[in-house]
Short mmCIF file of C-alpha atoms in Angstrom, two decimals:
data_model
loop_
_atom_site.label_atom_id
_atom_site.label_comp_id
_atom_site.label_asym_id
_atom_site.label_seq_id
_atom_site.Cartn_x
_atom_site.Cartn_y
_atom_site.Cartn_z
CA MET A 1 -34.61 -50.01 -14.77
CA LYS A 2 -33.48 -53.78 -15.14
CA ASN A 3 -36.97 -54.62 -17.09
CA ILE A 4 -35.81 -52.14 -19.30
CA TYR A 5 -32.32 -53.86 -19.85
CA HIS A 6 -33.93 -57.24 -20.05
CA LYS A 7 -36.23 -56.10 -22.82
CA LEU A 8 -33.31 -54.75 -24.48
CA LEU A 9 -31.46 -57.88 -23.64
CA LEU A 10 -34.36 -60.17 -25.31
CA LEU A 11 -34.49 -57.27 -28.88
CA ILE A 12 -31.27 -58.35 -29.21
CA ALA A 13 -31.32 -61.95 -28.97
CA GLY A 14 -34.38 -62.09 -31.03
CA SER A 15 -33.04 -59.53 -33.62
CA THR A 16 -31.66 -60.68 -36.87
CA GLN A 17 -27.81 -60.42 -38.20
CA LYS A 18 -29.24 -57.05 -40.58
CA GLU A 19 -31.28 -55.70 -37.41
CA LEU A 20 -28.35 -55.48 -35.14
CA PRO A 21 -26.21 -52.85 -36.83
CA ALA A 22 -29.06 -50.74 -37.32
CA GLN A 23 -30.14 -51.28 -33.46
CA ILE A 24 -26.58 -50.84 -32.10
CA ARG A 25 -26.20 -47.13 -33.97
CA TYR A 26 -29.35 -46.17 -32.75
CA LEU A 27 -28.33 -47.32 -28.96
CA LYS A 28 -24.81 -45.45 -29.97
CA VAL A 29 -27.04 -42.37 -30.44
CA GLU A 30 -29.33 -42.48 -27.74
CA ASN A 31 -26.17 -42.81 -25.27
CA GLU A 32 -24.18 -40.02 -27.00
CA VAL A 33 -27.82 -37.83 -26.28
CA LEU A 34 -28.01 -38.87 -22.70
CA ARG A 35 -23.84 -38.70 -22.47
CA SER A 36 -24.58 -34.93 -23.14
CA LYS A 37 -26.89 -34.39 -20.38
CA LEU A 38 -24.12 -35.85 -17.68
CA PRO A 39 -21.42 -33.70 -16.28
CA LYS A 40 -17.92 -33.63 -18.85
CA ARG A 41 -16.54 -36.10 -15.40
CA ILE A 42 -18.02 -39.06 -14.06
CA SER A 43 -17.14 -40.94 -11.27
CA VAL A 44 -16.93 -44.72 -10.89
CA THR A 45 -16.82 -47.02 -8.27
CA THR A 46 -14.21 -49.88 -7.96
CA GLN A 47 -16.88 -52.22 -8.44
CA GLU A 48 -18.08 -50.50 -12.10
CA LYS A 49 -14.29 -50.36 -13.14
CA ASN A 50 -14.43 -53.95 -13.00
CA ARG A 51 -17.65 -54.44 -15.07
CA LEU A 52 -16.31 -52.32 -17.67
CA VAL A 53 -12.70 -53.76 -17.63
CA LYS A 54 -14.52 -56.96 -17.92
CA PHE A 55 -16.57 -56.52 -21.18
CA GLY A 56 -14.42 -53.57 -22.58
CA ALA A 57 -10.84 -56.03 -22.62
CA LYS A 58 -13.27 -58.35 -25.31
CA LEU A 59 -13.86 -54.97 -27.80
CA GLY A 60 -10.37 -54.82 -29.07
CA LYS A 61 -9.89 -52.03 -31.55
CA ALA A 62 -13.42 -50.93 -31.25
CA VAL A 63 -12.70 -49.35 -27.55
CA HIS A 64 -11.56 -46.16 -29.50
CA GLU A 65 -15.22 -46.22 -31.06
CA ILE A 66 -17.27 -47.61 -28.48
CA VAL A 67 -16.16 -45.90 -24.84
CA THR A 68 -17.64 -42.44 -23.77
CA ILE A 69 -17.74 -42.89 -20.28
CA VAL A 70 -13.86 -42.68 -19.82
CA ALA A 71 -11.51 -42.00 -22.08
CA PRO A 72 -10.90 -44.83 -23.93
CA SER A 73 -7.00 -44.51 -22.82
CA THR A 74 -7.73 -44.66 -19.45
CA LEU A 75 -10.11 -48.01 -19.93
CA LEU A 76 -7.22 -49.69 -21.82
CA ARG A 77 -5.03 -48.86 -18.71
CA TRP A 78 -7.28 -50.30 -16.53
CA ILE A 79 -7.41 -53.21 -18.37
CA ARG A 80 -3.31 -53.68 -18.31
CA GLU A 81 -3.83 -52.85 -14.78
CA SER A 82 -6.30 -55.96 -13.99
CA LYS A 83 -3.78 -58.27 -15.48
CA LYS A 84 -0.75 -57.17 -12.74
CA PRO A 85 -1.11 -58.47 -9.14
CA GLY A 86 -3.33 -56.71 -7.17
CA GLY A 87 -5.33 -55.34 -10.00
CA ILE A 88 -6.71 -51.62 -10.53
CA LYS A 89 -4.97 -49.73 -8.43
CA PRO A 90 -7.22 -47.04 -6.40
CA VAL A 91 -7.00 -43.26 -7.30
CA ARG A 92 -6.61 -40.88 -4.39
CA LYS A 93 -8.33 -38.25 -4.58
CA GLY A 94 -7.67 -34.59 -3.46
CA ARG A 95 -4.47 -32.63 -1.78
CA PRO A 96 -2.41 -35.18 -0.09
CA ARG A 97 -3.54 -35.52 3.96
CA THR A 98 -1.26 -33.06 6.22
CA LYS A 99 1.08 -35.16 8.01
CA GLU A 100 -0.21 -36.36 11.60
CA GLU A 101 2.90 -34.60 13.30
CA ILE A 102 2.11 -31.71 12.06
CA ARG A 103 -1.36 -31.85 12.88
CA GLU A 104 -1.23 -32.53 16.28
CA LEU A 105 1.56 -29.77 16.75
CA ILE A 106 -1.23 -27.27 15.32
CA ILE A 107 -3.37 -28.46 17.94
CA ARG A 108 -0.72 -28.59 20.78
CA MET A 109 -0.13 -24.97 20.06
CA ALA A 110 -3.95 -23.56 19.82
CA ARG A 111 -4.66 -25.79 23.23
CA GLU A 112 -1.87 -24.24 24.95
CA ASN A 113 -2.26 -20.50 24.14
CA ASP A 114 -5.13 -18.14 23.20
CA TRP A 115 -3.53 -18.32 19.26
CA GLY A 116 -5.76 -17.89 15.75
CA TYR A 117 -4.80 -19.82 12.92
CA THR A 118 -2.23 -17.05 11.44
CA ARG A 119 0.00 -16.80 14.64
CA ILE A 120 -0.11 -20.80 14.37
CA MET A 121 1.16 -20.76 10.86
CA GLY A 122 4.07 -18.03 11.96
CA GLU A 123 4.99 -20.11 14.58
CA LEU A 124 4.95 -23.27 12.15
CA LYS A 125 7.41 -21.53 9.92
CA LYS A 126 9.58 -20.16 12.55
CA LEU A 127 10.20 -23.89 13.17
CA GLY A 128 11.31 -24.27 9.43
CA ILE A 129 7.86 -26.43 8.62
CA LYS A 130 6.34 -25.03 5.88
CA PRO A 131 2.49 -24.41 6.85
CA PRO A 132 -0.36 -25.98 5.52
CA SER A 133 -2.63 -23.66 3.56
CA ARG A 134 -4.63 -21.15 6.03
CA ASN A 135 -7.95 -23.22 5.38
CA THR A 136 -6.49 -26.58 6.02
CA VAL A 137 -5.39 -24.97 9.62
CA LYS A 138 -8.61 -23.62 10.33
CA ASN A 139 -10.17 -26.92 9.34
CA ILE A 140 -7.86 -28.91 11.62
CA LEU A 141 -8.76 -26.54 14.43
CA LYS A 142 -12.73 -26.57 13.59
CA GLU A 143 -12.34 -30.48 13.67
CA ASN A 144 -11.06 -30.61 17.30
CA GLY A 145 -13.49 -28.02 18.67
CA LEU A 146 -11.01 -25.42 18.58
CA ASP A 147 -11.68 -21.64 18.06
CA PRO A 148 -9.14 -20.76 14.65
CA GLY A 149 -9.65 -17.18 15.52
CA PRO A 150 -7.61 -15.27 18.24
CA LYS A 151 -8.84 -14.42 21.30
CA ARG A 152 -8.72 -10.42 21.06
CA GLY A 153 -10.82 -7.29 20.14
CA GLU A 154 -11.46 -5.95 17.10
CA GLY A 155 -8.89 -3.46 15.69
CA THR A 156 -8.60 -0.96 12.70
CA TRP A 157 -5.52 0.44 10.93
CA ASP A 158 -4.61 3.39 9.19
CA GLU A 159 -3.26 2.40 6.09
CA PHE A 160 -1.95 6.10 5.21
CA LEU A 161 0.63 5.51 8.02
CA LYS A 162 2.41 3.01 5.71
CA MET A 163 3.44 5.37 3.11
CA HIS A 164 5.80 6.99 5.57
CA ALA A 165 6.89 3.40 7.71
CA ALA A 166 10.75 3.20 6.96
CA THR A 167 11.29 6.61 8.84
CA LEU A 168 8.28 7.12 10.87
CA TRP A 169 8.46 6.52 14.78
CA GLN A 170 5.35 6.61 16.90
CA CYS A 171 5.09 6.97 20.43
CA ASP A 172 2.36 6.92 23.58
CA PHE A 173 2.61 6.37 27.24
CA TYR A 174 0.82 3.28 28.85
CA SER A 175 -0.37 3.80 32.83
CA LYS A 176 -0.18 0.56 34.86
CA ARG A 177 -2.08 0.45 38.32
CA VAL A 178 0.60 -1.28 40.66
CA LEU A 179 0.37 -2.12 44.42
CA THR A 180 3.26 0.09 46.58
CA LEU A 181 4.06 0.12 50.21
CA LYS A 182 2.04 3.81 49.95
CA GLY A 183 -1.00 1.55 47.87
CA TRP A 184 -2.24 1.44 44.52
CA ARG A 185 -0.35 4.10 41.99
CA ASP A 186 -0.03 4.32 38.32
CA LEU A 187 3.03 3.90 37.19
CA TYR A 188 3.89 5.22 33.88
CA VAL A 189 6.11 4.43 30.69
CA LEU A 190 6.81 6.01 27.28
CA VAL A 191 6.50 3.78 24.49
CA PHE A 192 8.32 4.16 20.89
CA LEU A 193 7.61 2.20 17.94
CA HIS A 194 9.26 2.22 14.36
CA VAL A 195 6.59 1.43 11.86
CA ASP A 196 8.31 -0.22 9.46
CA SER A 197 10.64 -3.11 11.21
CA ARG A 198 7.95 -2.94 14.51
CA GLN A 199 10.95 -2.95 16.51
CA VAL A 200 10.37 -0.82 20.01
CA PHE A 201 11.90 0.72 22.79
CA ILE A 202 10.23 1.05 26.32
CA THR A 203 11.45 3.81 28.71
CA SER A 204 11.87 2.38 32.41
CA SER A 205 8.89 3.29 34.55
CA THR A 206 8.08 6.62 36.58
CA PHE A 207 5.45 7.38 39.00
CA HIS A 208 5.85 11.47 37.56
CA PRO A 209 5.93 11.49 33.54
CA ASN A 210 7.27 15.42 33.87
CA GLU A 211 8.20 17.31 31.24
CA GLU A 212 12.27 16.72 32.66
CA TRP A 213 11.57 13.14 33.06
CA THR A 214 9.93 12.60 29.33
CA THR A 215 12.88 14.94 27.54
CA LEU A 216 15.15 12.58 29.43
CA GLN A 217 13.51 9.36 27.81
CA VAL A 218 13.40 10.94 24.29
CA GLU A 219 17.02 11.48 24.18
CA LYS A 220 17.18 7.98 25.71
CA PHE A 221 15.12 7.03 22.50
CA LEU A 222 17.55 8.61 20.30
CA GLU A 223 20.63 7.26 21.08
CA HIS A 224 18.66 3.57 20.89
CA ALA A 225 17.49 4.23 17.40
CA LYS A 226 21.16 5.17 16.48
CA SER A 227 22.64 2.19 17.75
CA LYS A 228 20.19 0.12 15.70
CA GLU A 229 20.97 2.32 12.99
CA LEU A 230 16.74 2.72 12.59
CA SER A 231 16.05 6.28 11.01
CA VAL A 232 14.02 8.53 12.82
CA GLN A 233 12.64 11.28 10.43
CA THR A 234 9.77 11.61 11.58
CA LEU A 235 8.00 11.14 15.54
CA MET A 236 3.63 11.18 15.99
CA HIS A 237 2.62 11.32 19.01
CA ASP A 238 -1.04 12.63 20.96
CA ARG A 239 -2.05 15.55 22.36
CA ASP A 240 -1.14 14.53 25.47
CA LYS A 241 -0.18 17.36 27.77
CA THR A 242 3.39 15.59 28.80
CA PHE A 243 4.46 16.32 25.48
CA THR A 244 5.55 19.86 25.83
CA THR A 245 7.02 22.65 23.77
CA LYS A 246 10.32 21.90 25.34
CA VAL A 247 9.99 18.06 24.54
CA ASP A 248 9.10 19.02 20.86
CA ALA A 249 11.90 21.13 20.67
CA THR A 250 14.45 18.41 21.52
CA LEU A 251 13.17 16.30 18.69
CA GLN A 252 13.12 19.49 16.54
CA ALA A 253 17.05 20.48 17.42
CA MET A 254 17.74 16.82 16.08
CA ASP A 255 16.12 17.55 12.62
CA ILE A 256 12.81 15.41 13.40
CA ARG A 257 9.41 16.53 12.28
CA VAL A 258 7.25 16.37 15.23
CA VAL A 259 3.63 15.53 14.17
CA LYS A 260 0.95 15.75 16.45
CA SER A 261 -2.18 13.53 15.86
CA ALA A 262 -5.65 14.60 15.38
CA TYR A 263 -8.27 15.63 18.07
CA ARG A 264 -10.41 12.19 19.20
CA SER A 265 -8.25 9.96 16.33
CA PRO A 266 -6.24 7.55 18.28
CA ASN A 267 -6.00 5.26 14.93
CA THR A 268 -3.89 7.83 13.31
CA ASN A 269 -1.28 6.59 16.26
CA ALA A 270 -2.75 3.04 15.45
CA PHE A 271 0.65 1.23 15.21
CA VAL A 272 2.21 2.37 18.83
CA GLU A 273 -1.28 1.73 20.54
CA ARG A 274 -1.88 -1.60 18.80
CA PHE A 275 1.33 -2.91 20.54
CA ILE A 276 0.55 -1.17 23.55
CA GLN A 277 -2.93 -3.47 23.53
CA THR A 278 -0.35 -6.39 23.04
CA LEU A 279 1.69 -5.63 25.88
CA GLN A 280 -1.06 -5.20 27.92
CA GLN A 281 -3.14 -8.17 27.25
CA GLU A 282 -0.62 -10.40 26.49
CA CYS A 283 1.68 -9.65 29.52
CA LEU A 284 0.48 -7.30 31.78
CA ASP A 285 -2.69 -8.00 32.58
CA HIS A 286 -1.87 -11.40 34.14
CA PHE A 287 -0.17 -9.73 36.89
CA VAL A 288 -0.39 -7.57 40.00
CA VAL A 289 2.68 -5.30 40.10
CA PHE A 290 4.44 -4.68 42.72
CA GLY A 291 6.61 -1.40 42.34
CA GLN A 292 8.79 -0.25 39.63
CA GLU A 293 11.25 -3.26 39.44
CA HIS A 294 8.86 -5.57 38.93
CA MET A 295 6.84 -3.43 36.07
CA ASP A 296 10.54 -3.14 34.58
CA TYR A 297 11.42 -6.66 34.82
CA LEU A 298 7.92 -7.70 33.19
CA VAL A 299 8.27 -5.03 30.38
CA HIS A 300 11.52 -6.16 29.69
CA GLU A 301 10.60 -9.77 29.18
CA PHE A 302 8.06 -9.05 26.92
CA VAL A 303 10.12 -6.53 24.81
CA ASP A 304 12.76 -9.71 24.37
CA PHE A 305 10.12 -12.04 23.83
CA TYR A 306 8.09 -9.58 21.07
CA HIS A 307 11.85 -8.86 19.50
CA GLU A 308 13.15 -12.34 19.20
CA GLU A 309 10.71 -14.78 19.84
CA GLN A 310 7.16 -13.79 18.75
CA PRO A 311 6.37 -14.13 14.69
CA HIS A 312 4.77 -11.03 13.90
CA GLN A 313 1.60 -11.41 11.38
CA GLY A 314 1.97 -7.83 9.94
CA LYS A 315 5.44 -9.10 8.85
CA GLU A 316 4.36 -11.94 6.70
CA ASN A 317 4.97 -14.12 10.10
CA GLN A 318 8.50 -13.15 10.53
CA LEU A 319 10.49 -12.77 13.39
CA LEU A 320 11.80 -8.96 14.23
CA THR A 321 15.33 -9.63 15.06
CA SER A 322 16.40 -13.44 14.90
CA VAL A 323 16.78 -15.59 11.73
CA ASP A 324 14.06 -18.10 11.01
CA GLN A 325 14.95 -21.96 11.06
CA PRO A 326 15.74 -23.84 8.08
CA GLU A 327 13.14 -25.80 6.54
CA ALA A 328 13.05 -29.17 7.75
CA GLU A 329 12.43 -32.02 5.81
CA ILE A 330 11.75 -34.56 8.42
CA LEU A 331 9.63 -33.23 11.57
CA SER A 332 10.39 -34.99 14.44
CA ILE A 333 7.37 -33.97 17.54
CA ASN A 334 10.20 -34.85 20.14
CA SER A 335 12.55 -32.05 19.02
CA VAL A 336 10.08 -29.46 19.06
CA LYS A 337 10.58 -28.05 22.32
CA CYS A 338 8.41 -25.07 24.25
CA HIS A 339 10.05 -22.20 25.89
CA GLU A 340 8.59 -20.17 28.87
CA ARG A 341 8.86 -16.88 30.07
CA LEU A 342 7.01 -15.24 33.31
CA GLY A 343 5.90 -18.51 34.42
CA GLY A 344 4.65 -19.80 30.97
CA VAL A 345 2.63 -16.44 30.10
CA LEU A 346 4.99 -16.03 27.20
CA LYS A 347 5.72 -19.30 24.87
CA HIS A 348 7.70 -20.29 21.75
CA TYR A 349 8.67 -23.20 20.08
CA HIS A 350 11.87 -24.28 18.52
CA ARG A 351 13.23 -26.97 17.38
CA GLN A 352 16.25 -28.57 19.87
CA ALA A 353 19.54 -28.63 18.21
CA ALA A 354 20.41 -32.03 17.44
#
């Protein structure tokens, strides 16, 4: 390539005054052909910019006719900047880098929990921090050797149920093996979930979930829903034998439609099933439960955490019953505190009041 330019310079130097315009016209046409083969936008280095400025400054008005590698206005701007102290300003490419404080907070949350990137984005939003994009959070985690996906099993949702979410409740039993003075026994709770708001009501535990107990819990549930001003028009449950005719009659007497899920179709009761899985994996699986009082305490703590402190991915990372903190203009890492429940099993982050 150097030999070509060397020969070109010798040719121009030996040319007559009449030959030079013809040679320049040809070179311009050849340059246009070569330029058409290249991408529309060409990046140049700082060194290349300085060379263009050095020779372009002598062109005068011909800049608008000759320059094609960049817009003529761009070269003129470079020439003006080169005359100022500091020279040509470097151009920063791409998106602005995420603030280091936010990067540190993302990494901290990921290391202290088994959360995926969407849950971390929810915690940031709850703190009043505008989260980076999903891909940015995922890349930050990957750069630090952290898995961007949450550690949980796969689950599917029945989208049809969302059409009835505003007035639909689902309920199901959950049993936990607990240690008592009589040895290991099965302890039961009954879980009610409002599909639209995702709010839950969990009964006190029992070793004997018979018809009488279940009917009483249904009545307590209806009182709870009324106190929270949550409509109950439809209640969906599976075909567990404990849901007897008397239990359903209690609901129907209140003008509540009872819908039984299809045989061997747990996905039709997907929302409450998913909540029970969350209760189990995020809380109860971490403990050896000693009797009813211990079980009720653990469940009560989790329900408070679930309603007041946990951002919900299915609700655009909003809290269920508390208001998000206002967006922070300036973030101080020292102002972000971690609140723990149940010895650190349940954590949430909040900004400490000034």
